[in-house]
Structure formats: structure tokens, C-alpha cells
Amino acid sequence: MIGALLLAAAEATALPPVIVTGGLRNAPVLDAPSAVGVLHADALQRSGPGAQLSESLSRLPGVWAADRGNAAQDLQLSVRGFGARASFGVRGLRLFVDGLPATAPDGSGAVGHFPLDAAEQLDLLRGPFSALHGVHSGGVLSLRTRAPQPGPTRWQADAWAQSDDQQQLRRQAEGGAQGSPWRLGLAHWRSAGQRPQSKAERSLLDARWDWAPGWSLRANLHSQPAQDPLGLTRAQWQAEPQGTAPNALAFNSRKTLQQQQLGMAGSWGPSGEWQLRAWASARQVRQWQALPVSTQAPPAHPGGVIDLDRRQLGVDLRHNGPQGTVGLQLDAQDEQRRGFENFIGPTLGVTGALRRDERNRALSTELYAQSEHRLTDDISLHAGLRLGQLRLTSADRFLSNGDDGGRQSTPTALPALGLVGPLGSRSRWFVSLGQARETPTLAELAYRPDGSAGLNTGLRPQRSRQAEAGLKHRQGAWAAELVAFAAHTTDEIVSARNSGGRAAFANAGRTRRHGLELQAQGPLQPGWRWSLAATALSARVRQPYAVCGAPPCASATLAVPVGARLPGVPARALRLDLESPGDAPWQWGLTANGRSRLWVDERNTDAAAGTVLLAAWARWRLDPRSTLTLRVDNAAGRPHAASVIVNEANGRFFEPGPGRRLSLQLQHRLSP
């Protein structure tokens, strides 16, 4: 009887074919020689209201995504521990939207502009083959938006409000002539902040125009002003879990961000084998940090206000043949970085005298290839290689305290090999090996461990050797992927010192990561479904090194011993979802999301305790055009740390997570 029910459920809710869009070559997920996590639009929608990408990414194994409750420092995102060092933005990963990069040539990236309301599929590629996308180590996160449909203009809107004074309004329109459809989305999110000095807003305009068969044009505008409450010491957190660091209030620490992007993608040829992508973007960041006036006294100090203007231009041309893909990518980045004092006389938190002025450039030139060869009727060999060079230069225009300019050039050769074979008609095994390299970003090179300005030319790229092996299965409504992986890294880039919102970086000796990842989903009975994502990660130091304590660092270094765990990422994480049938007038779901403790620094002196958070939601279909969703997050109201600020020099490691939150979302299609 039970077997018959499960068979009927599998036949009734068979999963659609999944094509991996985050690889160099689009392919069915079963045939990819890599660990791949895939989320479709319905899973993204059920994960939450779409205000934060972290709500969805926890459905995938191998990734740690934390909403820090601090929009000034962005989402904390890492894969297999790579990227955990980032004090803001995203490091160690390659990011794409519709094939256009959201990562700069120096390796820095951001996800705040991802149009989640237009998402069709989100892919997370992990392991050795991710290095074929460029200089990084961790993985590739690729968002594909749904193609706009022609016809009369159709409007859709949704409104969302949460009990901690957060709101989001989104409106979307699409239509256009046959062969030339368009879509326009507008979204505005605001938060009063769960802590004092944490108010934030985000406005997003995203447009796509498929102006000819195979060709599309994208435009994106992103604006995000946010206050920065900083982290809390353990004593502050225990005394007032939703408190704010006094320095944040004294200096009115905050950040404004403006970003503009324009991109084009297209294909031509008898089967669309030629592909071209081109992009241009600009980004402006102004950040007022909570650095004490006395700290800024040394002549070499760059001040407490960051003023950054960045521009990026790139092009990618590739050819996809029956046996492989070859391509060329050129990507250039030009930025002006200035620093100012964050005071004028006794007034704090204002832009004062100039302390830094430099012009930084990054140029990436890369050739890449990936091919597939049949060794037997059932076993295929995948091989790839990416060759390139990244040039970073800095020209100092503020010479009164000396010339802090410099340059760095890094050649790369990143190979990857993989085998894929069958285990029956619906299952595959795979194994892959490869090398990866991650260069420091311009922001990571901007400060030396003693806090002074100037290119940190002593910071070297990190190099990794990676391997993974796994099993994949898809049949009907059942899908599963089990992966074992290992990575050995030399010269790992780590946070050496973090103070007042500013981080400096250094190289560790050798580190090692290994672990297991499991993603599975299936039916319980007709219409019901469950999904599971689990990760076990051991990331430890294999060679001792030193990090900076209080400056001057030469006389105040701290030893990191062998066996220390890499901070900022949990050793174990699990998410379990249970959902009722989606075709009923109402639907409900339960979520359990757990992680182990988070170490706060390289020496493992303290940690945020592990936690399990429960959430529940219910959705009603009011009429064919409208749905209403009620959701409760952290249903038990458990105090917890959402994330930690690694190596914070003042011990303000902890970023508190929110308590119990209720939210209500109304979605309505305004036209048929």
C-alpha cells in the first residue's frame, strides 16, 4: 500500500529535466562532472519573501549564507569555507546573472542586485570545475531569470511586511511584440533595523529586453543606504542581545551604495554555437567607519571615511561545439579610492580632511576550454583548462606621506579533470580533480596589517588542490546527490585584523578542508514533499602562522596553532523542509534550519553557539490572481548569533540574529 502511494506520488509530481546553466557547457545535471545544487522558481518562492538571498541558499548543501542583520556589510556567503573571510561583499566565489558576471576582475562581488522576483533557476556549482570560471576557489553561483513573454502588457505586484518593521514592495510588468518581449521590475525594501543604528533601504530596478531571437539586453540599477551597528562583544551581547556598539552611535557609522549595470548576451550560428557576452558597470561606495580619532593620527593612516568609485568593462566570446567549448574573456576594472578623516574638530561621523587618494586598476585576460570525450559507451571524460593573467596596479596621488603605490601580476593555469559513469538508468557516479587560485581583491590589498594605507604587496594569492567524488540520482519526484570532497590550500588568505569596520589580510600557511554534502528530495504521499540539505565540513590549519594583534604588529603578533578551525563557517549545517500539496487552495510548510558553532577568530578563542531555528508558513489562494502568505521565523524565539565578524580587534565578534518574526505577503496579478 505504502509503495503504491509513493509510486503514484512520483508519477504525479515528476521533476522536470534539470539543465545546469552555471557551467561553461549547459548540460543535464546528471551528466555534470561536479557537485551542483539547483533551486527552481517555486523553491525560491517558498523559501521566504525574497528580501534576502540567504533565505533560499540554505536549501543547498556546501554553502553558508548568513543574513547579518546589517545591510551595510552585505550577505555573508561562503562555499566549503571559501569566502568566509569576507568582512563585506562576497569573496572566493564567481557570481552570474543570465551569464553576465556580478564579480569584478579582482574577485570581489555582491548579490544585493539579484532580481529574485524574476528568478527561474539558481545554480550552485562546487568543486574543481568551478575554477574554469576564473580565479577563485569556492564555487559558482548563477541566477537565470525567466524569459519575458510577448503579448499585451501584464502587471504583477506583491507587498510584504514583517513584525520587526521591515517592508517590501515589488511591481513587475512584461509584454511586447512577438520576437521582442520585455520585462521591467521595480522593488523597494526598507527596514527600521533590529538594532539601533541599523536602518537600511534597498531600491532595485531590473529590466530585460529580448530584442531578437537569441539576443537579450539587461539593465540593472541598485541603491542601498544603510547604517552600520557594528558587532558586539560577548559581554555586550549577553547584557543586551539587540544592542549596538557605542562607537557606532558616536560616529554614526553608515554606508551608501549605488550601482549601475548594462549587459548584452547573444548567440548565432546554425545551432547557436557562437556566444557573445559584454558588460559595463559602475559602483559608488561611501562608508563612514567608527575609527577613533586617535587611531587616525599616524601620517600613513588613510582616515575613517572610504570614498570609492569603480568602473568595469568586459567581453566574453566562446564557441560551443559537439565535443567542447573554447573561449576568451577580457575584463577590466578601474577605481578611484580616497580616504578622509571621519571628524571635523569635535564633530564625529562627518567627512573631514583628505588622507588618501589613489587610482587602482585590474586587468584580467583569460583563455579557457572544456571538452567531453566518450571513453566507453557509458563513461565520459571531462577536461578543462583556464589560462590567464591578472594585473593589479595602484598609483598613489597623495604623496605627502610617501608613495604607497605598487603593482602585482599573477599568471594562472587552472586544470580540471572529471569522469562520469552510470549506476543504472537514473543514477550517475562522478569524480573530479583540479587546481584553483584566488588572488586578493583590491580592497584586501588596500590596507596593511598595521592599519596603514598602501598596496599590501606582501599578500600572495592562495592556491588550492581540490578533489571530489559523488553519486547522483533522479527518478520521478526523487532526487539525491551525495558528495565527498577535499581541498588542500597553500597561502590561504585570512583576516589578520578587523577594527571599526575595516579589515586587513595576511597569508596563512597550509589549510585543509574535507567533508560530505547531501541534497535530497522526494514525496511522502501524493502531493506532499520533503527536501533535505546537509553539510559536514572539517576546515583546519595544517601549518602554524601568526596574525596581527594590536599594532605595531611586529611586536604584537599572535600564533595560530596546527589544528585550529577556520573561523566564520560552521562545521555542520542542516536544513529540512516539509511542504503540503501545492495544487490545493491552501498550502503550508515547516522548516528546521540548524548549524554548529561559529569560531570568531583564527585562534579559536571564542565561538557563537550552535542553534536550530524553526519556521512555518501557510499560503492561501484567494482567487486565480491572488495569494496571501503568513510566515513565522524563529518560531521558538531563540536568541542566537546570525554571524560573526572574524578577528574583530576590539572583541566585537557577534552579530545578533533576530528573535521571533511574523510576516505577511500579498501577491496579486493585476492583469490576465
XYZ file of C-alpha atoms in Angstrom:
672
model
C 0.000 0.000 0.000
C 2.773 2.473 1.009
C 4.823 1.526 -2.050
C 1.834 2.164 -4.309
C 1.288 5.587 -2.759
C 4.927 6.552 -3.235
C 4.912 5.342 -6.844
C 1.741 7.307 -7.562
C 3.264 10.394 -5.965
C 6.439 10.053 -8.008
C 4.476 9.729 -11.240
C 2.146 12.619 -10.408
C 4.873 15.061 -9.407
C 7.792 14.008 -11.593
C 10.602 16.537 -11.501
C 11.245 18.427 -14.739
C 14.544 17.840 -16.548
C 17.262 19.988 -14.958
C 19.816 21.708 -17.152
C 22.826 23.148 -15.354
C 23.230 26.733 -16.530
C 26.151 27.691 -14.295
C 28.760 25.653 -16.172
C 30.785 26.536 -19.237
C 28.700 23.954 -21.078
C 24.976 23.661 -20.340
C 24.226 20.031 -19.587
C 21.754 17.800 -17.718
C 22.588 17.797 -14.033
C 23.156 14.019 -14.041
C 25.889 14.362 -16.669
C 27.826 17.179 -14.980
C 31.211 16.110 -13.502
C 30.645 18.327 -10.468
C 28.563 18.804 -7.376
C 25.634 21.000 -8.423
C 22.816 22.427 -6.331
C 19.729 23.642 -8.193
C 16.752 25.676 -6.979
C 13.786 26.375 -9.257
C 11.455 29.353 -9.058
C 8.879 27.571 -6.878
C 11.521 26.588 -4.295
C 12.880 30.142 -4.274
C 9.379 31.488 -3.694
C 8.610 29.043 -0.870
C 11.861 29.886 0.926
C 10.604 33.313 2.010
C 9.504 36.694 0.724
C 12.651 37.128 -1.358
C 14.060 40.068 0.575
C 17.325 38.218 1.272
C 19.084 35.571 -0.817
C 20.140 33.738 2.371
C 16.554 32.513 2.806
C 16.919 30.386 -0.333
C 20.591 29.397 -0.280
C 20.239 27.444 2.971
C 18.293 24.883 0.898
C 21.594 23.922 -0.763
C 24.464 21.915 0.814
C 28.008 23.180 0.993
C 27.026 26.834 1.256
C 26.853 29.032 4.358
C 24.731 32.142 3.819
C 24.032 34.416 6.771
C 21.786 37.464 6.877
C 23.902 39.519 9.258
C 21.083 41.928 10.133
C 23.493 44.584 8.878
C 22.846 45.757 5.331
C 25.988 47.931 5.448
C 28.136 44.767 5.415
C 26.027 42.694 2.971
C 25.274 38.979 2.979
C 27.940 36.672 4.460
C 28.426 33.937 1.874
C 30.924 31.067 1.643
C 31.136 27.664 -0.051
C 33.106 24.856 1.600
C 34.640 27.575 3.778
C 35.956 29.613 0.834
C 34.839 33.209 1.152
C 34.287 33.084 4.932
C 36.979 35.714 5.489
C 34.940 38.447 3.723
C 34.128 41.333 6.042
C 31.760 42.732 3.406
C 30.576 41.683 -0.043
C 31.400 38.252 -1.495
C 34.883 36.766 -1.937
C 36.089 33.430 -3.248
C 33.064 32.819 -5.496
C 32.059 33.700 -9.048
C 28.603 35.266 -9.433
C 26.478 35.492 -12.594
C 23.039 36.783 -13.611
C 21.894 35.493 -17.007
C 25.505 34.670 -17.821
C 26.759 38.186 -17.075
C 29.294 38.448 -14.228
C 28.449 40.054 -10.917
C 32.097 39.593 -9.906
C 34.790 42.159 -10.679
C 38.149 41.135 -12.217
C 39.854 41.361 -8.810
C 37.424 38.766 -7.393
C 35.106 40.993 -5.351
C 31.365 40.568 -5.854
C 27.930 41.314 -4.448
C 24.440 39.778 -4.633
C 22.249 42.657 -3.437
C 21.145 43.406 -7.005
C 19.972 39.846 -7.820
C 16.357 40.123 -9.127
C 14.868 37.290 -7.082
C 11.273 38.042 -8.132
C 12.245 37.289 -11.758
C 14.305 34.167 -10.988
C 13.692 30.967 -12.919
C 16.631 28.884 -11.667
C 19.545 29.258 -9.266
C 22.604 27.008 -9.684
C 25.465 26.482 -7.244
C 28.452 24.757 -8.846
C 31.067 23.463 -6.380
C 34.396 21.721 -6.644
C 37.300 21.607 -9.116
C 35.372 22.541 -12.274
C 34.268 25.836 -10.742
C 37.842 27.079 -11.280
C 37.212 27.089 -15.041
C 35.168 30.264 -14.498
C 38.152 32.238 -13.247
C 40.422 32.999 -10.338
C 38.503 31.813 -7.286
C 38.340 28.694 -5.157
C 34.910 28.073 -3.783
C 32.208 27.832 -6.414
C 29.935 29.476 -8.954
C 26.538 30.969 -8.081
C 24.471 31.576 -11.208
C 20.972 33.080 -11.372
C 18.887 32.704 -14.526
C 15.827 34.901 -14.920
C 12.732 33.735 -16.757
C 12.349 34.870 -20.344
C 9.758 37.638 -20.809
C 6.633 36.585 -22.691
C 5.151 38.630 -25.561
C 1.617 39.965 -25.607
C -0.372 42.798 -24.036
C 1.294 44.396 -21.037
C 0.700 42.363 -17.877
C 1.264 43.702 -14.357
C 2.023 41.867 -11.132
C 2.608 43.253 -7.646
C 3.347 41.965 -4.184
C 3.600 43.628 -0.786
C 5.329 42.156 2.246
C 5.534 43.357 5.838
C 7.282 41.893 8.868
C 6.755 42.382 12.585
C 10.219 43.896 13.127
C 9.289 46.867 10.924
C 10.517 45.597 7.573
C 8.533 46.129 4.377
C 8.992 45.339 0.730
C 7.013 46.433 -2.330
C 7.606 44.926 -5.760
C 5.957 45.564 -9.080
C 6.649 43.870 -12.382
C 5.423 44.342 -15.940
C 6.080 42.379 -19.128
C 4.806 42.215 -22.670
C 5.893 43.346 -26.116
C 5.707 42.153 -29.681
C 6.333 38.572 -30.754
C 10.083 38.087 -31.038
C 10.854 41.213 -28.998
C 9.362 40.834 -25.479
C 10.469 42.838 -22.452
C 10.199 42.771 -18.668
C 10.597 45.542 -16.098
C 10.774 45.019 -12.340
C 10.833 47.562 -9.522
C 11.445 46.666 -5.881
C 11.888 48.667 -2.703
C 12.808 47.182 0.672
C 13.217 49.088 3.920
C 13.997 48.098 7.483
C 13.864 50.107 10.680
C 16.634 47.807 11.885
C 16.545 45.089 14.500
C 19.158 47.073 16.486
C 19.776 50.796 16.968
C 21.878 52.259 14.135
C 20.843 49.557 11.634
C 18.190 51.238 9.468
C 18.503 50.355 5.785
C 16.805 50.628 2.418
C 17.283 48.930 -0.922
C 15.841 50.044 -4.256
C 16.224 47.889 -7.342
C 15.269 48.352 -10.978
C 15.846 45.357 -13.242
C 14.969 45.266 -16.939
C 15.377 42.643 -19.668
C 14.635 43.014 -23.368
C 14.914 40.002 -25.699
C 15.253 42.213 -28.748
C 15.955 39.422 -31.265
C 15.908 35.603 -31.210
C 18.891 34.511 -29.155
C 19.802 38.051 -28.050
C 18.935 39.922 -24.875
C 19.781 43.225 -23.251
C 19.826 43.691 -19.454
C 19.901 46.812 -17.282
C 20.065 46.968 -13.508
C 20.093 49.901 -11.064
C 20.740 49.290 -7.369
C 20.715 51.796 -4.490
C 21.283 50.873 -0.838
C 21.879 53.331 2.026
C 22.402 51.579 5.368
C 23.526 52.293 8.893
C 26.177 50.063 10.477
C 25.604 48.927 14.100
C 28.931 47.021 14.217
C 29.339 43.838 16.221
C 29.043 43.238 19.950
C 31.442 41.796 22.496
C 30.257 38.712 24.331
C 29.548 40.798 27.437
C 27.545 43.350 25.429
C 25.620 40.618 23.633
C 24.706 38.808 26.848
C 23.702 42.038 28.597
C 21.667 43.429 25.683
C 21.254 40.941 22.793
C 19.831 43.570 20.449
C 22.188 46.354 21.487
C 24.619 48.421 19.427
C 28.299 49.245 19.870
C 28.727 52.730 21.412
C 31.266 53.692 18.718
C 28.644 53.093 16.039
C 26.386 55.686 17.638
C 29.180 58.168 18.341
C 30.456 58.139 14.736
C 27.088 57.467 13.035
C 28.734 54.589 11.142
C 26.978 54.032 7.817
C 27.407 53.258 4.120
C 25.748 54.311 0.868
C 25.976 52.214 -2.285
C 24.951 52.982 -5.854
C 25.422 50.501 -8.698
C 24.564 50.582 -12.390
C 24.941 47.672 -14.815
C 24.294 47.152 -18.511
C 24.847 43.852 -20.284
C 24.196 42.096 -23.567
C 24.222 38.406 -24.396
C 23.528 36.616 -27.645
C 24.271 33.639 -29.854
C 24.439 32.970 -33.570
C 25.291 30.204 -35.996
C 23.261 27.232 -37.279
C 22.820 25.868 -33.742
C 23.736 28.965 -31.750
C 27.247 27.636 -31.242
C 28.813 31.103 -31.082
C 28.082 33.114 -27.954
C 28.963 36.697 -27.052
C 28.542 38.473 -23.724
C 29.507 42.057 -22.998
C 29.001 44.144 -19.877
C 29.657 47.515 -18.299
C 29.050 48.568 -14.717
C 29.785 51.336 -12.239
C 29.715 51.260 -8.453
C 29.987 54.078 -5.920
C 30.537 53.401 -2.222
C 30.744 55.921 0.607
C 31.395 54.500 4.070
C 31.782 56.338 7.387
C 33.585 53.997 9.805
C 33.766 54.027 13.594
C 37.527 54.548 13.832
C 38.623 56.631 16.847
C 40.291 59.969 16.142
C 43.484 58.859 17.913
C 43.759 55.836 15.615
C 43.917 58.139 12.593
C 46.811 60.211 13.977
C 49.736 58.427 12.216
C 50.623 60.124 8.899
C 50.214 56.845 6.966
C 46.680 56.231 8.224
C 44.033 56.580 5.452
C 41.298 58.031 7.672
C 37.871 56.813 8.743
C 35.851 57.574 5.591
C 36.078 55.466 2.416
C 35.163 57.099 -0.897
C 35.258 54.589 -3.754
C 34.257 54.903 -7.419
C 34.611 51.808 -9.601
C 34.016 51.068 -13.276
C 34.138 47.724 -15.082
C 34.118 46.703 -18.749
C 34.273 43.163 -20.089
C 33.613 40.860 -23.003
C 33.415 37.068 -23.334
C 33.417 35.247 -26.685
C 33.042 31.482 -26.825
C 32.322 28.660 -29.249
C 30.350 25.582 -28.231
C 30.976 22.546 -30.406
C 29.841 18.926 -30.143
C 32.971 17.961 -28.243
C 33.848 21.079 -26.315
C 33.869 24.779 -25.568
C 36.645 27.310 -26.122
C 36.550 30.973 -25.225
C 38.317 34.236 -24.481
C 37.425 36.690 -21.726
C 38.741 40.214 -21.172
C 37.706 42.104 -18.053
C 38.964 45.499 -16.876
C 38.357 47.357 -13.617
C 39.245 50.959 -12.846
C 38.665 52.529 -9.444
C 39.449 55.703 -7.582
C 39.865 55.182 -3.855
C 40.033 58.131 -1.485
C 40.129 58.300 2.294
C 39.106 61.129 4.603
C 39.105 61.776 8.312
C 35.735 60.990 9.903
C 35.676 64.142 12.006
C 35.900 67.916 11.738
C 37.069 69.377 15.030
C 34.915 67.916 17.802
C 32.189 66.750 15.378
C 32.349 62.998 14.686
C 30.953 60.977 11.777
C 31.446 63.645 9.092
C 33.808 63.845 6.125
C 36.961 65.714 7.081
C 40.436 66.200 5.626
C 41.792 64.107 2.761
C 44.136 61.298 3.907
C 44.317 59.060 0.840
C 43.972 59.400 -2.943
C 44.889 56.651 -5.379
C 43.937 55.131 -8.724
C 43.693 51.333 -8.879
C 43.332 49.151 -11.940
C 42.770 45.450 -12.561
C 43.013 43.744 -15.942
C 42.157 40.082 -16.435
C 42.940 38.258 -19.702
C 41.898 34.614 -19.856
C 41.597 31.747 -22.326
C 39.530 28.709 -21.386
C 38.441 25.362 -22.789
C 36.329 22.434 -21.658
C 35.716 19.213 -23.566
C 33.937 15.893 -23.177
C 35.128 12.562 -24.601
C 33.463 9.161 -24.516
C 35.883 6.570 -23.155
C 33.230 3.856 -23.452
C 29.546 3.839 -24.284
C 28.797 4.668 -20.651
C 31.815 6.535 -19.227
C 32.778 10.049 -20.286
C 35.933 12.042 -19.579
C 35.628 15.790 -18.946
C 38.693 18.012 -19.170
C 39.127 21.744 -18.809
C 41.837 24.376 -18.620
C 41.812 28.098 -17.924
C 44.920 30.168 -18.669
C 45.174 33.809 -17.757
C 46.887 36.691 -16.106
C 45.586 39.244 -13.621
C 47.405 42.563 -13.347
C 46.745 44.878 -10.392
C 48.262 48.350 -10.208
C 47.919 51.210 -7.740
C 49.053 54.792 -8.388
C 49.330 56.967 -5.255
C 48.177 60.591 -5.678
C 48.550 61.540 -2.019
C 52.317 61.749 -1.685
C 52.703 63.859 1.450
C 53.112 60.663 3.499
C 55.182 58.798 0.909
C 54.428 56.828 -2.248
C 52.246 53.830 -1.379
C 51.666 52.720 -4.960
C 52.581 49.314 -6.301
C 51.727 46.558 -8.713
C 51.077 42.840 -8.721
C 50.860 40.426 -11.648
C 49.580 36.866 -11.279
C 49.660 34.283 -14.089
C 47.320 31.313 -13.713
C 46.934 27.836 -15.177
C 43.887 26.049 -13.768
C 43.296 22.471 -14.976
C 40.346 20.203 -14.146
C 39.624 16.553 -14.958
C 36.492 14.524 -14.319
C 34.890 11.161 -15.008
C 31.156 10.420 -15.152
C 29.657 6.949 -15.332
C 26.292 5.198 -14.864
C 24.782 3.357 -11.933
C 21.623 2.276 -13.695
C 19.473 4.396 -15.986
C 18.685 7.112 -13.418
C 21.911 7.341 -11.404
C 25.463 8.503 -12.041
C 28.787 8.477 -10.261
C 31.425 11.135 -10.812
C 34.926 12.011 -9.671
C 36.929 15.168 -10.412
C 40.317 16.719 -9.678
C 41.632 20.223 -10.228
C 43.549 23.247 -9.122
C 42.293 26.695 -8.163
C 43.824 30.041 -7.355
C 42.368 33.016 -5.554
C 44.028 36.402 -5.809
C 43.466 39.079 -3.157
C 40.962 41.738 -4.146
C 41.894 45.395 -4.398
C 40.003 46.016 -1.144
C 42.035 43.283 0.576
C 45.263 44.774 -0.757
C 44.225 48.271 0.324
C 45.374 48.024 3.967
C 48.453 46.585 5.603
C 48.116 44.577 8.822
C 49.376 47.547 10.865
C 46.410 49.634 9.627
C 48.371 51.889 7.261
C 47.337 52.596 3.676
C 49.105 51.442 0.528
C 49.104 48.284 -1.540
C 49.787 45.288 0.693
C 52.254 43.769 -1.756
C 53.197 41.068 0.731
C 49.754 39.464 0.369
C 50.078 36.500 -2.000
C 47.406 34.576 -3.965
C 46.142 31.408 -2.353
C 46.478 28.115 -4.236
C 44.313 25.021 -3.834
C 44.287 21.424 -4.975
C 40.771 20.006 -4.904
C 39.086 16.651 -5.376
C 35.536 15.391 -5.068
C 33.565 12.215 -5.739
C 29.827 11.757 -5.680
C 26.645 9.942 -6.565
C 23.581 11.475 -8.238
C 20.093 10.093 -8.685
C 16.915 11.422 -10.308
C 13.752 9.393 -10.843
C 10.246 10.765 -10.878
C 9.895 13.075 -7.892
C 13.022 11.672 -6.243
C 16.390 13.399 -6.471
C 19.564 12.996 -4.438
C 23.230 13.950 -4.556
C 25.898 12.734 -2.126
C 29.392 14.229 -2.415
C 32.701 13.748 -0.603
C 35.323 16.441 -1.135
C 38.799 17.545 -0.065
C 40.824 20.694 -0.662
C 44.407 21.477 0.330
C 45.272 25.176 0.275
C 48.597 26.981 0.461
C 48.902 30.660 1.422
C 45.243 30.860 2.391
C 44.132 34.498 2.613
C 42.864 35.123 6.136
C 41.644 38.080 8.136
C 44.671 39.366 10.060
C 42.950 42.276 11.800
C 39.458 43.777 11.772
C 38.614 47.026 13.554
C 35.812 49.570 13.259
C 34.528 48.076 10.024
C 37.963 47.870 8.346
C 39.817 44.612 7.706
C 43.433 43.798 6.835
C 44.541 40.427 5.486
C 47.526 38.084 5.557
C 48.509 34.640 4.305
C 48.203 31.542 6.436
C 50.460 28.569 5.853
C 48.595 25.467 4.730
C 44.978 24.568 5.435
C 42.890 21.513 4.665
C 39.174 21.065 4.074
C 37.284 17.844 3.681
C 33.702 16.845 4.198
C 30.401 15.437 2.995
C 27.386 17.099 1.364
C 23.913 15.668 0.858
C 20.961 17.106 -1.007
C 17.776 15.062 -1.384
C 14.074 15.498 -2.011
C 11.098 13.285 -2.572
C 7.380 12.664 -1.933
C 5.763 11.415 1.250
C 2.321 10.815 -0.262
C 0.547 12.250 -3.334
C 1.302 15.975 -3.485
C 3.368 16.156 -0.287
C 7.119 16.625 -0.488
C 10.218 16.940 1.635
C 13.716 18.250 0.980
C 16.980 18.000 2.875
C 20.350 19.764 2.640
C 23.160 18.665 4.975
C 26.838 19.598 5.179
C 29.713 18.276 7.292
C 32.909 20.312 6.909
C 36.282 19.996 8.598
C 38.440 23.040 7.809
C 41.663 23.190 9.815
C 45.103 24.772 9.836
C 47.923 22.405 8.810
C 50.852 24.778 9.294
C 51.153 27.370 12.094
C 51.172 31.070 11.261
C 50.720 34.428 13.002
C 48.056 37.123 12.862
C 48.230 40.725 13.984
C 47.169 41.645 17.487
C 47.399 45.306 18.435
C 49.659 47.463 16.259
C 52.537 47.713 15.733
C 52.096 44.144 14.551
C 55.795 43.335 14.510
C 55.767 43.365 18.301
C 52.264 42.036 18.896
C 51.712 39.003 16.672
C 49.585 36.075 17.830
C 50.288 32.452 16.947
C 47.676 30.271 15.243
C 48.393 26.589 16.048
C 48.071 23.491 13.909
C 44.564 22.064 14.149
C 42.815 25.400 14.620
C 39.488 25.546 12.792
C 38.855 28.189 10.161
C 36.508 30.792 11.660
C 33.230 32.155 10.363
C 31.812 28.923 8.937
C 30.020 26.065 10.773
C 31.376 22.535 10.738
C 27.842 21.134 10.385
C 24.691 22.575 8.858
C 21.303 21.068 8.082
C 18.007 22.250 6.631
C 14.842 20.139 6.424
C 11.631 21.282 4.696
C 8.189 19.663 4.701
C 5.523 21.040 2.347
C 1.889 20.167 1.669
C 0.392 19.778 -1.837
C 0.819 22.880 -3.986
C -2.382 22.476 -6.018
C -4.736 22.834 -3.017
C -6.490 26.148 -2.211
C -4.154 26.449 0.736
C -0.640 25.155 1.375
C 1.602 25.056 4.411
C 5.180 24.169 5.240
C 7.623 23.655 8.098
C 11.371 24.335 8.121
C 14.125 23.335 10.551
C 17.438 25.107 9.983
C 20.414 24.222 12.180
C 24.148 24.827 12.380
C 27.032 24.105 14.732
C 29.087 26.794 16.449
C 30.932 29.592 14.643
C 34.501 30.315 15.731
C 35.190 34.036 15.958
C 38.919 34.208 15.208
C 41.817 32.277 13.738
C 42.978 31.098 17.189
C 39.520 29.782 18.202
C 39.380 31.794 21.431
C 35.568 32.042 21.416
C 32.582 30.886 19.402
C 28.926 31.611 18.786
C 26.964 28.593 19.976
C 25.198 26.301 17.546
C 21.486 26.716 17.086
C 18.370 25.245 15.468
C 15.708 27.646 14.197
C 12.158 26.644 13.276
C 9.892 28.368 10.772
C 6.362 27.757 9.493
C 4.299 29.265 6.693
C 0.833 28.990 5.192
C -0.321 30.222 1.794
C -3.921 30.777 0.662
C -5.024 31.125 -2.932
C -7.633 33.873 -2.577
C -8.611 33.789 -6.260
C -6.901 32.849 -9.551
C -4.876 36.076 -9.413
C -4.075 36.491 -5.709
C -2.272 34.626 -2.933
C -1.739 35.506 0.728
C 1.187 34.079 2.736
C 1.618 34.132 6.509
C 5.022 33.169 7.897
C 6.712 32.906 11.306
C 10.522 32.704 11.537
C 12.468 31.632 14.620
C 9.164 30.359 15.964
C 10.665 29.446 19.345
C 12.198 32.932 19.738
C 15.700 31.540 20.378
C 18.496 34.085 20.992
C 21.352 33.384 18.580
C 24.176 34.951 16.597
C 23.373 35.320 12.915
C 27.089 35.555 12.087
C 30.454 36.576 13.483
C 32.948 39.264 12.451
C 36.184 37.331 12.099
C 39.211 38.629 14.076
C 37.492 41.844 15.217
C 40.318 43.649 17.040
C 38.105 45.007 19.838
C 36.408 41.679 20.513
C 33.128 42.833 18.901
C 32.697 39.499 17.133
C 28.970 38.839 17.455
C 26.199 39.982 15.103
C 22.873 39.124 16.800
C 20.183 37.280 14.911
C 16.528 38.333 15.087
C 14.006 36.951 17.523
C 10.576 35.629 16.568
C 9.260 37.400 13.444
C 5.835 37.331 11.795
C 5.412 38.358 8.176
C 2.532 38.741 5.755
C 2.831 38.788 1.963
C 0.150 39.540 -0.642
C 0.808 38.731 -4.309
C -1.616 39.890 -6.969
C -1.630 39.701 -10.749
C -3.193 42.967 -11.884
C -3.977 41.821 -15.429
C -4.760 38.435 -17.012
